[in-house]
Short mmCIF file of C-alpha atoms in Angstrom, two decimals:
data_model
loop_
_atom_site.label_atom_id
_atom_site.label_comp_id
_atom_site.label_asym_id
_atom_site.label_seq_id
_atom_site.Cartn_x
_atom_site.Cartn_y
_atom_site.Cartn_z
CA UNK Z 1 120.37 79.68 55.11
CA UNK Z 2 121.85 76.85 57.18
CA UNK Z 3 119.78 73.91 58.29
CA UNK Z 4 120.36 74.95 61.88
CA UNK Z 5 118.89 78.43 61.40
CA UNK Z 6 116.07 77.03 59.26
CA UNK Z 7 114.97 74.71 62.08
CA UNK Z 8 115.71 77.11 64.95
CA UNK Z 9 113.37 79.73 66.37
CA UNK Z 10 113.41 82.49 68.99
CA UNK Z 11 112.05 81.03 72.23
CA UNK Z 12 110.70 84.41 73.39
CA UNK Z 13 108.58 84.65 70.25
CA UNK Z 14 107.50 80.99 70.36
CA UNK Z 15 106.12 81.21 73.91
CA UNK Z 16 102.71 82.86 74.13
CA UNK Z 17 101.31 83.48 77.63
CA UNK Z 18 97.56 83.88 77.98
CA UNK Z 19 95.34 84.72 80.95
CA UNK Z 20 91.88 83.17 80.51
CA UNK Z 21 88.53 83.39 82.26
CA UNK Z 22 85.40 81.23 82.05
CA UNK Z 23 82.79 82.36 79.51
CA UNK Z 24 79.50 81.08 78.13
CA UNK Z 25 80.88 78.26 75.94
CA UNK Z 26 84.63 78.04 76.62
CA UNK Z 27 87.35 80.12 78.35
CA UNK Z 28 87.90 83.56 76.85
CA UNK Z 29 91.23 85.38 76.65
CA UNK Z 30 91.68 88.38 78.94
CA UNK Z 31 95.25 89.17 77.85
CA UNK Z 32 98.07 87.65 75.84
CA UNK Z 33 101.79 88.46 75.88
CA UNK Z 34 105.31 87.07 75.39
CA UNK Z 35 108.05 86.48 78.01
CA UNK Z 36 110.96 88.87 78.43
CA UNK Z 37 113.48 86.08 79.10
CA UNK Z 38 113.57 82.37 78.37
CA UNK Z 39 117.25 81.59 78.97
CA UNK Z 40 116.63 79.85 82.34
CA UNK Z 41 114.46 77.34 80.46
CA UNK Z 42 115.82 77.11 76.91
CA UNK Z 43 119.46 78.16 77.35
CA UNK Z 44 121.52 81.35 77.05
CA UNK Z 45 120.83 81.82 73.34
CA UNK Z 46 117.07 81.62 73.96
CA UNK Z 47 116.52 79.49 70.86
CA UNK Z 48 114.67 76.21 70.28
CA UNK Z 49 115.93 73.76 67.66
CA UNK Z 50 113.94 71.26 65.68
CA UNK Z 51 110.71 72.93 64.59
CA UNK Z 52 109.11 75.17 61.99
CA UNK Z 53 106.19 77.34 63.03
CA UNK Z 54 106.59 76.39 66.70
CA UNK Z 55 104.02 77.86 69.12
CA UNK Z 56 104.09 77.12 72.86
CA UNK Z 57 100.81 78.33 74.32
CA UNK Z 58 100.92 78.68 78.10
CA UNK Z 59 97.50 79.44 79.56
CA UNK Z 60 96.63 80.42 83.13
CA UNK Z 61 93.20 80.64 84.72
CA UNK Z 62 92.86 84.25 85.87
CA UNK Z 63 91.67 83.41 89.39
CA UNK Z 64 93.42 80.24 90.64
CA UNK Z 65 96.28 80.32 88.09
CA UNK Z 66 95.73 76.73 86.94
CA UNK Z 67 98.20 76.31 84.03
CA UNK Z 68 98.07 74.50 80.72
CA UNK Z 69 100.70 73.97 78.01
CA UNK Z 70 99.84 73.32 74.38
CA UNK Z 71 102.66 72.81 71.85
CA UNK Z 72 101.99 73.04 68.10
CA UNK Z 73 104.19 73.30 65.00
CA UNK Z 74 104.11 73.06 61.21
CA UNK Z 75 107.08 70.69 60.80
CA UNK Z 76 109.40 68.74 63.10
CA UNK Z 77 113.04 67.96 62.32
CA UNK Z 78 113.93 64.31 61.84
CA UNK Z 79 116.73 63.38 64.21
CA UNK Z 80 120.14 62.78 62.57
CA UNK Z 81 122.97 61.47 64.77
CA UNK Z 82 123.29 63.96 67.67
CA UNK Z 83 121.02 66.56 66.06
CA UNK Z 84 117.55 66.07 67.49
CA UNK Z 85 114.63 68.39 68.19
CA UNK Z 86 114.39 69.75 71.72
CA UNK Z 87 111.78 67.92 73.78
CA UNK Z 88 109.78 71.02 74.70
CA UNK Z 89 107.34 69.27 77.02
CA UNK Z 90 110.11 67.49 78.94
CA UNK Z 91 111.99 70.79 79.32
CA UNK Z 92 108.92 72.59 80.67
CA UNK Z 93 108.14 69.82 83.20
CA UNK Z 94 110.95 71.18 85.41
CA UNK Z 95 109.17 74.52 85.66
CA UNK Z 96 105.46 73.64 85.79
CA UNK Z 97 103.31 71.30 87.92
CA UNK Z 98 101.99 68.06 86.37
CA UNK Z 99 98.46 69.43 85.90
CA UNK Z 100 99.82 71.83 83.25
CA UNK Z 101 100.25 68.88 80.85
CA UNK Z 102 96.62 67.73 80.80
CA UNK Z 103 94.76 67.79 77.49
CA UNK Z 104 93.26 71.06 76.27
CA UNK Z 105 89.66 69.80 76.68
CA UNK Z 106 90.47 68.76 80.27
CA UNK Z 107 91.89 72.22 81.01
CA UNK Z 108 88.93 74.02 79.44
CA UNK Z 109 86.50 71.80 81.29
CA UNK Z 110 88.29 72.48 84.59
CA UNK Z 111 88.25 76.24 84.01
CA UNK Z 112 84.59 76.22 82.98
CA UNK Z 113 83.24 73.79 85.57
CA UNK Z 114 85.33 74.40 88.67
CA UNK Z 115 83.33 76.33 91.26
CA UNK Z 116 85.32 79.50 90.60
CA UNK Z 117 82.66 81.82 92.04
CA UNK Z 118 83.68 80.74 95.54
CA UNK Z 119 87.38 81.42 94.96
CA UNK Z 120 88.92 83.99 97.29
CA UNK Z 121 92.68 84.73 97.25
CA UNK Z 122 94.49 83.29 100.28
CA UNK Z 123 95.35 85.45 103.28
CA UNK Z 124 93.70 88.73 104.15
CA UNK Z 125 93.07 91.98 102.31
CA UNK Z 126 95.74 94.48 103.37
CA UNK Z 127 95.06 97.19 100.78
CA UNK Z 128 92.30 98.13 98.33
CA UNK Z 129 92.56 100.80 95.63
CA UNK Z 130 91.07 101.96 92.34
CA UNK Z 131 92.79 102.96 89.11
CA UNK Z 132 90.97 104.35 86.09
CA UNK Z 133 87.64 103.14 87.35
CA UNK Z 134 88.83 99.57 88.03
CA UNK Z 135 89.07 98.05 91.52
CA UNK Z 136 91.97 96.07 92.99
CA UNK Z 137 92.83 94.27 96.21
CA UNK Z 138 96.16 93.18 97.68
CA UNK Z 139 96.19 90.02 99.80
CA UNK Z 140 98.97 89.01 102.20
CA UNK Z 141 99.46 85.39 103.25
CA UNK Z 142 102.08 83.14 104.80
CA UNK Z 143 103.90 80.62 102.63
CA UNK Z 144 102.87 77.99 105.17
CA UNK Z 145 99.35 78.19 103.71
CA UNK Z 146 98.86 75.25 101.26
CA UNK Z 147 96.74 77.43 98.96
CA UNK Z 148 99.58 79.95 98.68
CA UNK Z 149 101.97 77.13 97.81
CA UNK Z 150 99.53 75.88 95.16
CA UNK Z 151 99.26 79.32 93.51
CA UNK Z 152 103.03 79.86 93.57
CA UNK Z 153 103.82 76.41 92.16
CA UNK Z 154 101.41 77.11 89.30
CA UNK Z 155 102.68 80.60 88.51
CA UNK Z 156 106.39 80.58 89.41
CA UNK Z 157 107.51 80.01 85.83
CA UNK Z 158 106.82 83.75 85.48
CA UNK Z 159 109.86 84.40 87.65
CA UNK Z 160 112.03 82.78 84.98
CA UNK Z 161 110.20 84.74 82.27
CA UNK Z 162 110.40 88.21 83.82
CA UNK Z 163 112.90 88.44 86.70
CA UNK Z 164 116.48 88.32 85.50
CA UNK Z 165 118.47 85.76 87.52
CA UNK Z 166 115.29 85.12 89.53
CA UNK Z 167 114.89 81.78 91.29
CA UNK Z 168 111.53 80.09 92.00
CA UNK Z 169 110.82 79.48 95.68
CA UNK Z 170 111.02 76.07 97.28
CA UNK Z 171 107.63 75.42 98.82
CA UNK Z 172 108.35 72.05 100.45
CA UNK Z 173 110.70 73.37 103.16
CA UNK Z 174 109.88 72.82 106.87
CA UNK Z 175 107.19 75.09 108.27
CA UNK Z 176 109.64 77.04 110.45
CA UNK Z 177 111.43 78.09 107.24
CA UNK Z 178 108.24 78.83 105.31
CA UNK Z 179 107.04 81.02 108.19
CA UNK Z 180 109.71 83.55 107.25
CA UNK Z 181 107.98 84.15 103.92
CA UNK Z 182 104.98 86.37 103.19
CA UNK Z 183 103.41 86.43 99.73
CA UNK Z 184 101.41 89.40 98.41
CA UNK Z 185 98.93 88.88 95.57
CA UNK Z 186 97.28 91.69 93.58
CA UNK Z 187 93.90 90.81 92.10
CA UNK Z 188 91.53 92.91 90.07
CA UNK Z 189 87.87 92.56 91.04
CA UNK Z 190 85.99 92.08 87.78
CA UNK Z 191 82.39 91.55 86.77
CA UNK Z 192 82.02 87.74 86.37
CA UNK Z 193 80.95 86.87 82.80
CA UNK Z 194 78.95 83.85 84.02
CA UNK Z 195 77.22 82.93 87.32
CA UNK Z 196 79.94 80.36 88.10
CA UNK Z 197 82.94 82.54 87.15
CA UNK Z 198 85.27 84.21 89.64
CA UNK Z 199 85.34 87.93 90.34
CA UNK Z 200 89.14 87.82 90.77
CA UNK Z 201 91.76 88.24 88.05
CA UNK Z 202 95.53 88.13 88.72
CA UNK Z 203 97.60 91.32 88.34
CA UNK Z 204 100.88 90.39 90.02
CA UNK Z 205 102.57 89.24 93.19
CA UNK Z 206 105.58 89.74 95.44
CA UNK Z 207 107.40 87.62 98.01
CA UNK Z 208 109.20 88.83 101.12
CA UNK Z 209 111.16 87.06 103.82
CA UNK Z 210 112.55 87.92 107.21
CA UNK Z 211 116.33 87.89 107.50
CA UNK Z 212 117.50 87.61 111.10
CA UNK Z 213 119.06 90.85 112.37
CA UNK Z 214 121.63 90.78 115.14
CA UNK Z 215 121.00 93.82 117.33
CA UNK Z 216 124.00 95.06 119.28
CA UNK Z 217 123.10 96.94 122.43
CA UNK Z 218 126.19 98.77 123.61
CA UNK Z 219 124.61 99.61 126.96
CA UNK Z 220 124.35 95.97 127.98
CA UNK Z 221 127.33 93.82 128.82
CA UNK Z 222 127.09 90.34 127.25
CA UNK Z 223 126.59 87.70 129.93
CA UNK Z 224 126.34 83.94 129.53
CA UNK Z 225 123.00 82.36 130.43
CA UNK Z 226 122.50 78.85 131.75
CA UNK Z 227 119.56 77.77 129.60
CA UNK Z 228 118.67 74.26 128.43
CA UNK Z 229 119.32 73.20 124.86
CA UNK Z 230 117.22 72.79 122.90
CA UNK Z 231 115.00 75.53 124.29
CA UNK Z 232 111.87 74.26 126.04
CA UNK Z 233 109.72 76.63 123.96
CA UNK Z 234 109.97 76.76 120.19
CA UNK Z 235 111.29 80.09 118.92
CA UNK Z 236 109.31 81.29 115.91
CA UNK Z 237 111.23 83.21 113.18
CA UNK Z 238 108.53 85.87 113.09
CA UNK Z 239 109.21 86.77 116.71
CA UNK Z 240 112.89 87.60 116.20
CA UNK Z 241 114.33 90.99 115.14
CA UNK Z 242 114.87 90.95 111.40
CA UNK Z 243 115.32 92.78 108.14
CA UNK Z 244 112.46 92.33 105.71
CA UNK Z 245 113.77 91.55 102.24
CA UNK Z 246 111.75 91.74 99.02
CA UNK Z 247 112.77 88.67 97.00
CA UNK Z 248 110.44 88.65 93.97
CA UNK Z 249 108.29 91.44 92.61
CA UNK Z 250 106.21 90.99 89.46
CA UNK Z 251 103.39 92.86 87.74
CA UNK Z 252 102.32 90.97 84.62
CA UNK Z 253 102.78 92.95 81.35
CA UNK Z 254 99.12 93.88 80.67
CA UNK Z 255 99.06 95.75 84.00
CA UNK Z 256 102.53 97.31 83.98
CA UNK Z 257 103.03 101.06 83.97
CA UNK Z 258 99.68 101.88 85.57
CA UNK Z 259 100.57 102.28 89.27
CA UNK Z 260 100.25 98.72 90.59
CA UNK Z 261 103.94 98.46 91.44
CA UNK Z 262 103.83 101.58 93.63
CA UNK Z 263 100.72 100.29 95.43
CA UNK Z 264 102.32 96.91 96.05
CA UNK Z 265 105.63 98.38 97.28
CA UNK Z 266 103.85 100.85 99.57
CA UNK Z 267 101.75 98.01 100.99
CA UNK Z 268 104.89 96.02 101.81
CA UNK Z 269 106.54 99.09 103.33
CA UNK Z 270 103.46 99.75 105.48
CA UNK Z 271 103.54 96.16 106.77
CA UNK Z 272 107.23 96.60 107.55
CA UNK Z 273 106.58 99.95 109.27
CA UNK Z 274 103.85 98.45 111.47
CA UNK Z 275 105.82 95.34 112.50
CA UNK Z 276 107.92 96.06 115.63
CA UNK Z 277 110.18 93.05 114.94
CA UNK Z 278 111.37 94.47 111.59
CA UNK Z 279 114.32 96.85 111.63
CA UNK Z 280 114.49 97.85 107.96
CA UNK Z 281 113.26 96.99 104.48
CA UNK Z 282 115.77 95.75 101.90
CA UNK Z 283 115.60 94.39 98.35
CA UNK Z 284 117.36 91.37 96.92
CA UNK Z 285 119.31 92.25 93.76
CA UNK Z 286 116.93 94.85 92.27
CA UNK Z 287 117.03 95.62 88.56
CA UNK Z 288 117.04 99.13 87.09
CA UNK Z 289 113.28 99.40 86.60
CA UNK Z 290 112.63 98.31 90.19
CA UNK Z 291 115.20 100.86 91.41
CA UNK Z 292 113.15 103.60 89.75
CA UNK Z 293 109.94 102.30 91.31
CA UNK Z 294 111.56 102.01 94.74
CA UNK Z 295 113.13 105.48 94.53
CA UNK Z 296 109.79 106.96 93.52
CA UNK Z 297 107.94 105.29 96.39
CA UNK Z 298 110.57 106.08 99.04
CA UNK Z 299 110.92 109.67 97.83
CA UNK Z 300 107.19 110.27 98.31
CA UNK Z 301 107.32 108.56 101.72
CA UNK Z 302 110.25 110.65 103.00
CA UNK Z 303 109.68 113.98 101.24
CA UNK Z 304 106.89 115.18 103.61
CA UNK Z 305 109.14 114.37 106.59
CA UNK Z 306 112.07 116.27 105.09
CA UNK Z 307 109.84 119.26 104.34
CA UNK Z 308 108.38 119.20 107.85
CA UNK Z 309 111.89 119.59 109.30
CA UNK Z 310 113.00 122.12 106.64
CA UNK Z 311 115.88 119.86 105.65
CA UNK Z 312 118.54 121.66 103.66
CA UNK Z 313 122.31 121.92 103.41
CA UNK Z 314 123.89 124.54 105.66
CA UNK Z 315 125.70 126.82 103.17
CA UNK Z 316 128.06 128.14 105.88
CA UNK Z 317 129.22 125.18 107.99
CA UNK Z 318 132.26 127.01 109.33
CA UNK Z 319 131.66 129.81 111.81
CA UNK Z 320 134.11 132.66 112.29
CA UNK Z 321 135.67 130.89 115.27
CA UNK Z 322 135.76 127.33 113.92
CA UNK Z 323 138.87 126.06 112.20
CA UNK Z 324 138.60 125.18 108.52
CA UNK Z 325 139.91 121.71 107.65
CA UNK Z 326 140.35 119.69 104.49
CA UNK Z 327 137.69 117.27 105.65
CA UNK Z 328 134.05 117.70 104.65
CA UNK Z 329 132.29 119.13 107.75
CA UNK Z 330 129.40 116.69 107.44
CA UNK Z 331 127.96 117.21 110.93
CA UNK Z 332 127.83 120.99 110.38
CA UNK Z 333 126.27 120.64 106.91
CA UNK Z 334 123.45 118.27 107.83
CA UNK Z 335 121.45 117.38 110.98
CA UNK Z 336 122.84 113.85 111.17
CA UNK Z 337 120.99 112.85 114.36
CA UNK Z 338 117.66 113.92 112.89
CA UNK Z 339 118.33 112.11 109.61
CA UNK Z 340 119.19 108.89 111.42
CA UNK Z 341 115.97 109.17 113.44
CA UNK Z 342 113.94 109.59 110.24
CA UNK Z 343 115.71 106.67 108.59
CA UNK Z 344 115.15 104.29 111.50
CA UNK Z 345 111.56 105.48 111.95
CA UNK Z 346 110.67 104.64 108.34
CA UNK Z 347 112.94 101.57 108.28
CA UNK Z 348 114.76 102.52 105.07
CA UNK Z 349 118.11 100.80 104.44
CA UNK Z 350 121.11 103.20 104.85
CA UNK Z 351 122.27 103.22 101.21
CA UNK Z 352 118.73 103.67 99.92
CA UNK Z 353 118.09 106.45 102.42
CA UNK Z 354 121.28 108.20 101.26
CA UNK Z 355 120.00 108.17 97.66
CA UNK Z 356 116.65 109.69 98.61
CA UNK Z 357 118.28 112.25 100.89
CA UNK Z 358 120.73 113.32 98.16
CA UNK Z 359 117.93 113.55 95.60
CA UNK Z 360 115.78 115.69 97.89
CA UNK Z 361 118.66 118.03 98.82
CA UNK Z 362 119.54 118.48 95.15
CA UNK Z 363 115.93 119.45 94.46
CA UNK Z 364 116.13 122.11 97.21
CA UNK Z 365 118.84 123.97 95.28
CA UNK Z 366 117.63 126.44 92.65
CA UNK Z 367 117.77 124.92 89.16
CA UNK Z 368 119.96 127.70 87.74
CA UNK Z 369 122.58 126.93 90.39
CA UNK Z 370 122.84 123.26 89.31
CA UNK Z 371 124.55 121.70 86.33
CA UNK Z 372 121.12 121.08 84.78
CA UNK Z 373 120.39 124.81 84.78
CA UNK Z 374 123.75 125.81 83.35
CA UNK Z 375 125.71 126.46 86.55
CA UNK Z 376 129.26 127.73 85.88
CA UNK Z 377 131.22 124.65 86.99
CA UNK Z 378 134.63 126.23 86.36
CA UNK Z 379 133.81 129.17 88.64
CA UNK Z 380 132.40 126.77 91.24
CA UNK Z 381 135.64 124.77 91.28
CA UNK Z 382 137.58 127.98 91.88
CA UNK Z 383 135.34 129.67 94.47
CA UNK Z 384 134.10 126.48 96.17
CA UNK Z 385 132.57 127.24 99.59
CA UNK Z 386 133.46 130.94 99.16
CA UNK Z 387 130.88 131.47 96.37
CA UNK Z 388 128.70 134.56 96.85
CA UNK Z 389 125.28 132.95 96.42
CA UNK Z 390 124.07 130.56 99.20
CA UNK Z 391 122.66 128.15 96.59
CA UNK Z 392 126.05 128.02 94.84
CA UNK Z 393 127.62 127.09 98.17
CA UNK Z 394 124.92 124.50 98.83
CA UNK Z 395 125.53 122.96 95.41
CA UNK Z 396 129.27 122.81 96.06
CA UNK Z 397 128.70 121.10 99.40
CA UNK Z 398 126.11 118.75 97.84
CA UNK Z 399 128.70 117.50 95.39
CA UNK Z 400 131.28 117.11 98.17
CA UNK Z 401 128.86 115.14 100.36
CA UNK Z 402 127.96 112.86 97.46
CA UNK Z 403 131.63 112.35 96.58
CA UNK Z 404 132.29 111.50 100.23
CA UNK Z 405 129.64 108.75 100.15
CA UNK Z 406 130.93 107.40 96.85
CA UNK Z 407 134.50 107.38 98.12
CA UNK Z 408 133.55 105.44 101.26
CA UNK Z 409 131.69 102.88 99.19
CA UNK Z 410 134.49 102.34 96.67
CA UNK Z 411 137.50 103.18 98.85
CA UNK Z 412 139.37 99.91 98.26
CA UNK Z 413 139.32 100.49 94.52
CA UNK Z 414 139.96 104.25 94.59
CA UNK Z 415 143.02 104.14 96.84
CA UNK Z 416 144.79 102.07 94.19
CA UNK Z 417 144.50 104.97 91.71
CA UNK Z 418 146.73 107.97 91.30
CA UNK Z 419 145.34 111.09 92.95
CA UNK Z 420 144.49 112.75 89.62
CA UNK Z 421 142.72 109.60 88.39
CA UNK Z 422 140.84 109.35 91.66
CA UNK Z 423 139.59 112.93 91.42
CA UNK Z 424 138.54 112.41 87.81
CA UNK Z 425 136.69 109.18 88.63
CA UNK Z 426 134.80 110.79 91.52
CA UNK Z 427 133.95 113.88 89.50
CA UNK Z 428 132.64 111.80 86.62
CA UNK Z 429 130.64 109.50 88.90
CA UNK Z 430 129.01 112.28 90.91
CA UNK Z 431 127.96 113.92 87.63
CA UNK Z 432 126.37 110.64 86.48
CA UNK Z 433 124.57 110.31 89.81
CA UNK Z 434 123.33 113.88 89.56
CA UNK Z 435 121.99 113.32 86.05
CA UNK Z 436 120.14 110.25 87.28
CA UNK Z 437 118.59 112.23 90.13
CA UNK Z 438 117.57 115.04 87.77
CA UNK Z 439 115.77 112.54 85.54
CA UNK Z 440 113.90 111.11 88.52
CA UNK Z 441 112.99 114.54 89.89
CA UNK Z 442 111.64 115.45 86.46
CA UNK Z 443 109.68 112.18 86.36
CA UNK Z 444 108.23 112.87 89.83
CA UNK Z 445 107.11 116.38 88.84
CA UNK Z 446 105.57 115.05 85.63
CA UNK Z 447 103.74 112.33 87.53
CA UNK Z 448 102.42 114.81 90.10
CA UNK Z 449 101.03 116.97 87.28
CA UNK Z 450 99.36 113.92 85.68
CA UNK Z 451 97.86 112.82 89.00
CA UNK Z 452 96.58 116.33 89.62
CA UNK Z 453 95.04 116.43 86.14
CA UNK Z 454 93.42 113.00 86.69
CA UNK Z 455 92.01 114.12 90.05
CA UNK Z 456 90.57 117.26 88.45
CA UNK Z 457 89.15 115.13 85.64
CA UNK Z 458 87.56 112.76 88.17
CA UNK Z 459 86.07 115.71 90.06
CA UNK Z 460 84.61 117.13 86.85
CA UNK Z 461 83.28 113.68 85.92
CA UNK Z 462 81.75 113.18 89.38
CA UNK Z 463 80.13 116.62 89.28
CA UNK Z 464 78.77 115.87 85.81
CA UNK Z 465 77.39 112.53 87.00
CA UNK Z 466 75.76 114.20 89.99
CA UNK Z 467 74.20 116.88 87.79
CA UNK Z 468 72.96 114.19 85.39
CA UNK Z 469 71.59 112.18 88.29
CA UNK Z 470 69.79 115.26 89.65
CA UNK Z 471 68.44 116.06 86.19
CA UNK Z 472 66.98 112.60 85.69
CA UNK Z 473 65.61 112.59 89.23
CA UNK Z 474 63.76 115.83 88.62
CA UNK Z 475 62.52 114.71 85.20
CA UNK Z 476 61.36 111.38 86.58
CA UNK Z 477 59.44 113.18 89.31
CA UNK Z 478 57.88 115.47 86.77
CA UNK Z 479 56.89 112.52 84.61
CA UNK Z 480 55.21 110.87 87.56
CA UNK Z 481 53.31 114.06 88.34
CA UNK Z 482 52.09 114.55 84.78
CA UNK Z 483 50.96 112.03 82.23
CA UNK Z 484 52.28 114.35 79.49
CA UNK Z 485 55.78 114.84 81.05
CA UNK Z 486 58.94 114.01 78.95
CA UNK Z 487 62.78 113.36 79.62
CA UNK Z 488 65.35 115.82 78.18
CA UNK Z 489 87.98 110.59 82.33
CA UNK Z 490 117.16 106.29 85.90
CA UNK Z 491 118.77 106.58 88.67
CA UNK Z 492 122.26 105.03 88.52
CA UNK Z 493 123.25 102.95 91.53
CA UNK Z 494 126.76 104.41 91.69
#
C-alpha cells in the first residue's frame, strides 16, 4: 500500500450529514446520511489526503438550517515538501457561512436555546398534504426576503452534494434580479419534543426563476414609440411575459422516494398555471431521475385532458380521394390544433409535451400490437399502413411520428449519414424511446395500484377507528350508567 493511499480517504464516506432537533438535554439526531457527490468541493477524484480515520460531521438544525462543521481524525500526515494534508476547514469555508465554524458547544447551545417554537418558514403556505400519517407544508417565498437568503446560504452546500453540476445561487444580487426568483421549501410538521422546540423539520426545497419571453404577435405591425429613457416607471421582472424555469430541486435522502418530489413539482406547475405572465414551465439541465419525476407528474396532469378528447392516432389518414405521399400525414393523423391548445393551456414546453403525447398514444395501442407484446415487426415493415388491424396501423404511424420528431431534432447530424445508416439510427433510437416509455407506463400502472391499495387500507383503518371509537363511547356510557359496568396502514431523452 502506497503512502498516498494510506493517507487518502473517500470524501463521500468521510462527510456525514445530520439533521438535528432540540431535545431535553442536547440536540437529538433526526436523520443521518452521506453526500452523493463531493467533487465540487474536494476535486474530481473525491478524495481527501492527509488523514486517517477522518470524519467531517456537518449538522443542520431541522427548522432554521443553522449549520455546524466538526472535523475529527485518528492521525494527521506530517507535511513533507509539497505533500501536505488538505485544510478541510479552509476548503469548506467557500461553501458554508461563518457561523458553521463555531464550536460544538456554541452550536448546541444555539439549537437548544434559540426561540425555535416561534419559527415559521418564510413566505406563505401554497400546498399542504399528508403521507403515511405525517403532515407536510410547502412554502413559497421571494429571494428578496432576507430570511429566504439566510436559509439558502446555510443550506446551499447541499446543491454541491446532490445536484450534479449544480451551482449555488448568488443571494447578494440587486433586488430587481432577486425578484425573478421564487424559492419553495417543504417542511414536515412534527410534534415538538420540548416546549421551546420548533414544529417544522426540513424535507427539501426548489428554486425557480422567470426567464423573459419575447412574444411575437403577427397581427400587430411593429411601430416605434417615442418614450423617455429610462422609463419614468420602474418595470418589475415579475410583470413581464416569461418562461418559468426550475433551477434547483432537492429532496433530502431520508425523504426521497415517498412522493414529496411529485407534490413539489405539482405545486410549482400550479403556480405557473395560475400566473398569467408565465407562458410555459421549463427545467434547467434535468438529470435522469428528475426526468422520470417530471414525466410522471406531467403524464398525470395531461392524461385526463387527452382522455376527455378521446385522443388517438387516426389509423386511416388517407381517404379514397386524397393523394398518398411519401411524407408523414401528420395533420391527418393527429388533431394538431387541439394538441397545441392543450399544450399552451397547461404551459408545458413543446419537447416535454411531445414526450407525454407520444407516451399516451403508445399506451392507447393494444399491448399485443406493440413490440412489448410481441408484435411481428417484419410483417409491420412490409404491410406498413396497409395492415389489416387498426391497432397495427396505429402502431406503424406511431413509430413514423416519433421518427419524424427525432429526425427534426437531430437533422444536422442525420443528413451527414448515408441513407441506410440514417434509417438504422432512427429505427434503433425509436426502439430505445419506446422501451423507455413502456417502462414508465408500467411504473405508472404499478403506482396507481399501490395508491389504490393505500386508499383502501386507509378506508379500512378509518372504519376500524370509527368502530373502535363508537365501541368505547358506548362502553363509557354504560359504565357511567352502572357502577358495575366494564370495558371490553427511464425514459431516455432521445
